């Protein structure tokens, strides 16, 4: 059983995240979406809402589980029994950031390998920040935020 941890802030989950999970499921048997709660970013949405929205997106799919964590991502991966970490790469800054984290993780726990998927051009421009901006100014969220959660996101903001 190949298990991967897909860690992030998911503030909120976007169609870009969904695409990575969808493709990740072709490689892994099980994906744990890990919502990090102690990053330096101060989130817009509560951790409860972020988890609820992710769960809604994968309702009925036993291969995807949602968990929250604090502390180092590699520690959490080991705790979950995940041998892999899944990350998406959109553009050069993502690569620069991930490269250093990868070196650190391999130093800490060589047993956990990170697998990177290059974003498809259709979704590479999507970020949680962009989705939050569109919500704020009342723009159309089709194709940016998962349809399952659009109404709920609008009601919270
Ligand atoms: P983090 O704060 O860890 O970057 P995010 O929620 O922003 O958390 O992103 C989680 C993961 O999803 C990261 O690996 C990020 O690169 C990836 N990701 C986010 N948006 C996209 C996208 N549009 N296409 C591909 N990967 C993405």
PDB file of C-alpha atoms and ligand atoms in Angstrom:
ATOM      1  CA  UNK A   1       0.000   0.000   0.000  1.00  0.00           C
ATOM      2  CA  UNK A   2       1.583   3.249  -1.167  1.00  0.00           C
ATOM      3  CA  UNK A   3       0.527   6.148   0.989  1.00  0.00           C
ATOM      4  CA  UNK A   4       1.347   9.787   0.313  1.00  0.00           C
ATOM      5  CA  UNK A   5       0.848  12.823   2.478  1.00  0.00           C
ATOM      6  CA  UNK A   6      -0.291  15.914   0.552  1.00  0.00           C
ATOM      7  CA  UNK A   7       0.492  18.765   2.927  1.00  0.00           C
ATOM      8  CA  UNK A   8      -0.527  22.397   2.637  1.00  0.00           C
ATOM      9  CA  UNK A   9      -2.553  25.278   3.995  1.00  0.00           C
ATOM     10  CA  UNK A  10      -5.602  24.724   1.739  1.00  0.00           C
ATOM     11  CA  UNK A  11      -6.882  28.222   2.558  1.00  0.00           C
ATOM     12  CA  UNK A  12      -9.152  27.288   0.778  1.00  0.00           C
ATOM     13  CA  UNK A  13      -8.745  24.144  -1.337  1.00  0.00           C
ATOM     14  CA  UNK A  14      -8.673  25.033  -5.062  1.00  0.00           C
ATOM     15  CA  UNK A  15      -9.091  23.269  -8.396  1.00  0.00           C
ATOM     16  CA  UNK A  16      -5.269  23.253  -8.568  1.00  0.00           C
ATOM     17  CA  UNK A  17      -5.104  21.145  -5.400  1.00  0.00           C
ATOM     18  CA  UNK A  18      -7.829  18.831  -6.723  1.00  0.00           C
ATOM     19  CA  UNK A  19      -5.826  18.251  -9.881  1.00  0.00           C
ATOM     20  CA  UNK A  20      -2.760  17.219  -7.894  1.00  0.00           C
ATOM     21  CA  UNK A  21      -4.772  14.759  -5.778  1.00  0.00           C
ATOM     22  CA  UNK A  22      -6.483  13.351  -8.866  1.00  0.00           C
ATOM     23  CA  UNK A  23      -3.129  12.721 -10.529  1.00  0.00           C
ATOM     24  CA  UNK A  24      -1.557  11.553  -7.281  1.00  0.00           C
ATOM     25  CA  UNK A  25      -4.174   8.805  -7.029  1.00  0.00           C
ATOM     26  CA  UNK A  26      -2.757   7.294 -10.215  1.00  0.00           C
ATOM     27  CA  UNK A  27       0.536   6.822  -8.387  1.00  0.00           C
ATOM     28  CA  UNK A  28      -0.541   6.193  -4.790  1.00  0.00           C
ATOM     29  CA  UNK A  29      -3.161   3.921  -3.258  1.00  0.00           C
ATOM     30  CA  UNK A  30      -4.024   6.364  -0.528  1.00  0.00           C
ATOM     31  CA  UNK A  31      -3.555  10.108  -0.054  1.00  0.00           C
ATOM     32  CA  UNK A  32      -3.739  11.873   3.273  1.00  0.00           C
ATOM     33  CA  UNK A  33      -4.440  15.560   2.800  1.00  0.00           C
ATOM     34  CA  UNK A  34      -2.614  17.191   5.711  1.00  0.00           C
ATOM     35  CA  UNK A  35      -3.790  20.635   6.739  1.00  0.00           C
ATOM     36  CA  UNK A  36      -0.876  22.312   8.491  1.00  0.00           C
ATOM     37  CA  UNK A  37      -1.930  24.473  11.399  1.00  0.00           C
ATOM     38  CA  UNK A  38       1.294  26.056  12.546  1.00  0.00           C
ATOM     39  CA  UNK A  39       2.788  27.563   9.423  1.00  0.00           C
ATOM     40  CA  UNK A  40       3.999  31.155   9.403  1.00  0.00           C
ATOM     41  CA  UNK A  41       0.980  32.044   7.255  1.00  0.00           C
ATOM     42  CA  UNK A  42      -2.027  33.293   9.190  1.00  0.00           C
ATOM     43  CA  UNK A  43      -4.997  31.696   7.471  1.00  0.00           C
ATOM     44  CA  UNK A  44      -8.167  33.427   6.327  1.00  0.00           C
ATOM     45  CA  UNK A  45     -10.431  30.446   6.949  1.00  0.00           C
ATOM     46  CA  UNK A  46     -10.700  28.405  10.151  1.00  0.00           C
ATOM     47  CA  UNK A  47      -9.050  25.018  10.190  1.00  0.00           C
ATOM     48  CA  UNK A  48     -12.493  23.445  10.732  1.00  0.00           C
ATOM     49  CA  UNK A  49     -13.842  25.020   7.534  1.00  0.00           C
ATOM     50  CA  UNK A  50     -10.734  24.143   5.536  1.00  0.00           C
ATOM     51  CA  UNK A  51     -11.014  20.496   6.616  1.00  0.00           C
ATOM     52  CA  UNK A  52     -14.769  20.382   6.002  1.00  0.00           C
ATOM     53  CA  UNK A  53     -14.352  21.697   2.443  1.00  0.00           C
ATOM     54  CA  UNK A  54     -11.628  19.213   1.581  1.00  0.00           C
ATOM     55  CA  UNK A  55     -13.723  16.375   3.003  1.00  0.00           C
ATOM     56  CA  UNK A  56     -16.671  17.501   0.889  1.00  0.00           C
ATOM     57  CA  UNK A  57     -14.526  17.332  -2.256  1.00  0.00           C
ATOM     58  CA  UNK A  58     -13.561  13.706  -1.622  1.00  0.00           C
ATOM     59  CA  UNK A  59     -16.776  12.447  -0.041  1.00  0.00           C
ATOM     60  CA  UNK A  60     -17.274   8.762  -0.810  1.00  0.00           C
ATOM     61  CA  UNK A  61     -13.679   8.228  -1.955  1.00  0.00           C
ATOM     62  CA  UNK A  62     -12.085   5.971   0.631  1.00  0.00           C
ATOM     63  CA  UNK A  63      -8.631   6.583  -0.815  1.00  0.00           C
ATOM     64  CA  UNK A  64      -8.507  10.166   0.451  1.00  0.00           C
ATOM     65  CA  UNK A  65      -8.396  11.118   4.095  1.00  0.00           C
ATOM     66  CA  UNK A  66      -8.074  14.584   5.666  1.00  0.00           C
ATOM     67  CA  UNK A  67      -6.046  15.271   8.802  1.00  0.00           C
ATOM     68  CA  UNK A  68      -4.641  18.311  10.546  1.00  0.00           C
ATOM     69  CA  UNK A  69      -1.141  18.514  11.896  1.00  0.00           C
ATOM     70  CA  UNK A  70       1.339  20.805  13.524  1.00  0.00           C
ATOM     71  CA  UNK A  71       5.094  20.463  13.546  1.00  0.00           C
ATOM     72  CA  UNK A  72       7.352  19.190  10.823  1.00  0.00           C
ATOM     73  CA  UNK A  73       5.717  17.698   7.755  1.00  0.00           C
ATOM     74  CA  UNK A  74       8.158  14.770   7.606  1.00  0.00           C
ATOM     75  CA  UNK A  75       7.397  13.915  11.233  1.00  0.00           C
ATOM     76  CA  UNK A  76       3.726  13.851  10.412  1.00  0.00           C
ATOM     77  CA  UNK A  77       4.321  11.748   7.293  1.00  0.00           C
ATOM     78  CA  UNK A  78       6.048   9.133   9.414  1.00  0.00           C
ATOM     79  CA  UNK A  79       3.332   9.293  12.044  1.00  0.00           C
ATOM     80  CA  UNK A  80       0.722   8.586   9.340  1.00  0.00           C
ATOM     81  CA  UNK A  81       2.731   5.749   7.857  1.00  0.00           C
ATOM     82  CA  UNK A  82       3.243   7.709   4.620  1.00  0.00           C
ATOM     83  CA  UNK A  83       6.456   6.914   2.758  1.00  0.00           C
ATOM     84  CA  UNK A  84       5.814   9.727   0.313  1.00  0.00           C
ATOM     85  CA  UNK A  85       5.011  13.407   0.370  1.00  0.00           C
ATOM     86  CA  UNK A  86       3.145  14.813  -2.620  1.00  0.00           C
ATOM     87  CA  UNK A  87       3.680  18.411  -3.760  1.00  0.00           C
ATOM     88  CA  UNK A  88       2.677  20.430  -6.794  1.00  0.00           C
ATOM     89  CA  UNK A  89       5.006  22.724  -8.721  1.00  0.00           C
ATOM     90  CA  UNK A  90       3.489  25.713 -10.462  1.00  0.00           C
ATOM     91  CA  UNK A  91       6.431  27.920 -11.378  1.00  0.00           C
ATOM     92  CA  UNK A  92      10.087  28.624 -10.582  1.00  0.00           C
ATOM     93  CA  UNK A  93       9.523  30.072  -7.080  1.00  0.00           C
ATOM     94  CA  UNK A  94       7.768  26.838  -6.051  1.00  0.00           C
ATOM     95  CA  UNK A  95      10.831  24.915  -7.203  1.00  0.00           C
ATOM     96  CA  UNK A  96      13.281  27.128  -5.320  1.00  0.00           C
ATOM     97  CA  UNK A  97      11.278  26.765  -2.134  1.00  0.00           C
ATOM     98  CA  UNK A  98      10.731  23.024  -2.475  1.00  0.00           C
ATOM     99  CA  UNK A  99      14.364  22.295  -3.271  1.00  0.00           C
ATOM    100  CA  UNK A 100      15.542  23.489   0.138  1.00  0.00           C
ATOM    101  CA  UNK A 101      12.765  21.751   1.998  1.00  0.00           C
ATOM    102  CA  UNK A 102      13.564  18.551   0.116  1.00  0.00           C
ATOM    103  CA  UNK A 103      17.220  18.707   1.088  1.00  0.00           C
ATOM    104  CA  UNK A 104      16.244  19.252   4.703  1.00  0.00           C
ATOM    105  CA  UNK A 105      13.682  16.448   4.689  1.00  0.00           C
ATOM    106  CA  UNK A 106      16.149  14.005   3.165  1.00  0.00           C
ATOM    107  CA  UNK A 107      18.612  14.967   5.841  1.00  0.00           C
ATOM    108  CA  UNK A 108      16.054  14.416   8.593  1.00  0.00           C
ATOM    109  CA  UNK A 109      14.310  11.338   7.196  1.00  0.00           C
ATOM    110  CA  UNK A 110      15.728   9.730   4.062  1.00  0.00           C
ATOM    111  CA  UNK A 111      12.919   7.161   4.330  1.00  0.00           C
ATOM    112  CA  UNK A 112      10.298   9.689   3.227  1.00  0.00           C
ATOM    113  CA  UNK A 113      10.561  10.747  -0.410  1.00  0.00           C
ATOM    114  CA  UNK A 114       8.780  13.716  -1.933  1.00  0.00           C
ATOM    115  CA  UNK A 115       7.155  13.361  -5.334  1.00  0.00           C
ATOM    116  CA  UNK A 116       6.540  16.543  -7.345  1.00  0.00           C
ATOM    117  CA  UNK A 117       3.909  16.960 -10.005  1.00  0.00           C
ATOM    118  CA  UNK A 118       4.212  19.835 -12.457  1.00  0.00           C
ATOM    119  CA  UNK A 119       0.941  21.762 -12.645  1.00  0.00           C
ATOM    120  CA  UNK A 120      -1.007  21.480 -15.878  1.00  0.00           C
ATOM    121  CA  UNK A 121      -1.257  24.766 -17.816  1.00  0.00           C
ATOM    122  CA  UNK A 122      -5.044  24.792 -17.269  1.00  0.00           C
ATOM    123  CA  UNK A 123      -4.631  25.051 -13.492  1.00  0.00           C
ATOM    124  CA  UNK A 124      -1.082  26.340 -12.962  1.00  0.00           C
ATOM    125  CA  UNK A 125      -2.256  29.918 -12.337  1.00  0.00           C
ATOM    126  CA  UNK A 126      -4.605  28.932  -9.496  1.00  0.00           C
ATOM    127  CA  UNK A 127      -3.646  29.620  -5.918  1.00  0.00           C
ATOM    128  CA  UNK A 128      -5.617  29.966  -2.684  1.00  0.00           C
ATOM    129  CA  UNK A 129      -4.614  33.647  -2.639  1.00  0.00           C
ATOM    130  CA  UNK A 130      -6.172  34.173  -6.057  1.00  0.00           C
ATOM    131  CA  UNK A 131      -9.350  32.357  -5.015  1.00  0.00           C
ATOM    132  CA  UNK A 132      -9.612  34.543  -1.893  1.00  0.00           C
ATOM    133  CA  UNK A 133      -9.241  37.693  -4.005  1.00  0.00           C
ATOM    134  CA  UNK A 134     -11.960  36.562  -6.416  1.00  0.00           C
ATOM    135  CA  UNK A 135     -14.275  35.830  -3.485  1.00  0.00           C
ATOM    136  CA  UNK A 136     -13.559  39.209  -1.950  1.00  0.00           C
ATOM    137  CA  UNK A 137     -14.490  41.080  -5.085  1.00  0.00           C
ATOM    138  CA  UNK A 138     -17.424  38.872  -5.984  1.00  0.00           C
ATOM    139  CA  UNK A 139     -15.900  37.333  -9.123  1.00  0.00           C
ATOM    140  CA  UNK A 140     -16.858  34.059 -10.747  1.00  0.00           C
ATOM    141  CA  UNK A 141     -15.217  31.083  -9.107  1.00  0.00           C
ATOM    142  CA  UNK A 142     -15.955  28.499 -11.811  1.00  0.00           C
ATOM    143  CA  UNK A 143     -12.860  26.492 -12.543  1.00  0.00           C
ATOM    144  CA  UNK A 144     -10.958  28.026  -9.631  1.00  0.00           C
ATOM    145  CA  UNK A 145     -12.646  26.646  -6.520  1.00  0.00           C
ATOM    146  CA  UNK A 146     -14.226  23.187  -6.369  1.00  0.00           C
ATOM    147  CA  UNK A 147     -17.950  23.434  -7.241  1.00  0.00           C
ATOM    148  CA  UNK A 148     -18.859  21.489  -4.062  1.00  0.00           C
ATOM    149  CA  UNK A 149     -17.782  24.332  -1.827  1.00  0.00           C
ATOM    150  CA  UNK A 150     -18.283  27.560  -3.794  1.00  0.00           C
ATOM    151  CA  UNK A 151     -21.547  28.553  -2.098  1.00  0.00           C
ATOM    152  CA  UNK A 152     -20.275  27.770   1.345  1.00  0.00           C
ATOM    153  CA  UNK A 153     -17.067  29.760   0.819  1.00  0.00           C
ATOM    154  CA  UNK A 154     -19.065  32.793  -0.228  1.00  0.00           C
ATOM    155  CA  UNK A 155     -21.273  32.559   2.835  1.00  0.00           C
ATOM    156  CA  UNK A 156     -18.288  32.486   5.187  1.00  0.00           C
ATOM    157  CA  UNK A 157     -16.443  35.467   3.708  1.00  0.00           C
TER     158      UNK A 157
HETATM  159  P1  LIG B   1       1.614  25.624   1.127  1.00  0.00           P
HETATM  160  O1  LIG B   1       1.388  26.719   2.123  1.00  0.00           O
HETATM  161  O2  LIG B   1       2.284  24.423   1.713  1.00  0.00           O
HETATM  162  O3  LIG B   1       2.228  26.058  -0.178  1.00  0.00           O
HETATM  163  P2  LIG B   1      -0.836  25.375  -0.369  1.00  0.00           P
HETATM  164  O4  LIG B   1      -2.185  25.028   0.158  1.00  0.00           O
HETATM  165  O5  LIG B   1      -0.678  26.725  -0.972  1.00  0.00           O
HETATM  166  O6  LIG B   1       0.142  25.147   0.835  1.00  0.00           O
HETATM  167  O7  LIG B   1      -0.370  24.314  -1.446  1.00  0.00           O
HETATM  168  C1  LIG B   1      -0.282  22.940  -1.130  1.00  0.00           C
HETATM  169  C2  LIG B   1       0.409  22.213  -2.283  1.00  0.00           C
HETATM  170  O8  LIG B   1      -0.374  22.304  -3.453  1.00  0.00           O
HETATM  171  C3  LIG B   1       1.771  22.810  -2.660  1.00  0.00           C
HETATM  172  O9  LIG B   1       2.630  21.751  -3.056  1.00  0.00           O
HETATM  173  C4  LIG B   1       1.457  23.684  -3.834  1.00  0.00           C
HETATM  174  O10 LIG B   1       2.567  23.870  -4.683  1.00  0.00           O
HETATM  175  C5  LIG B   1       0.393  22.849  -4.508  1.00  0.00           C
HETATM  176  N1  LIG B   1      -0.462  23.658  -5.348  1.00  0.00           N
HETATM  177  C6  LIG B   1      -1.197  24.730  -4.991  1.00  0.00           C
HETATM  178  N2  LIG B   1      -1.856  25.233  -6.056  1.00  0.00           N
HETATM  179  C7  LIG B   1      -1.518  24.452  -7.111  1.00  0.00           C
HETATM  180  C8  LIG B   1      -1.857  24.464  -8.507  1.00  0.00           C
HETATM  181  N3  LIG B   1      -2.647  25.386  -9.027  1.00  0.00           N
HETATM  182  N4  LIG B   1      -1.313  23.506  -9.291  1.00  0.00           N
HETATM  183  C9  LIG B   1      -0.484  22.589  -8.771  1.00  0.00           C
HETATM  184  N5  LIG B   1      -0.116  22.524  -7.485  1.00  0.00           N
HETATM  185  C10 LIG B   1      -0.630  23.444  -6.657  1.00  0.00           C
END
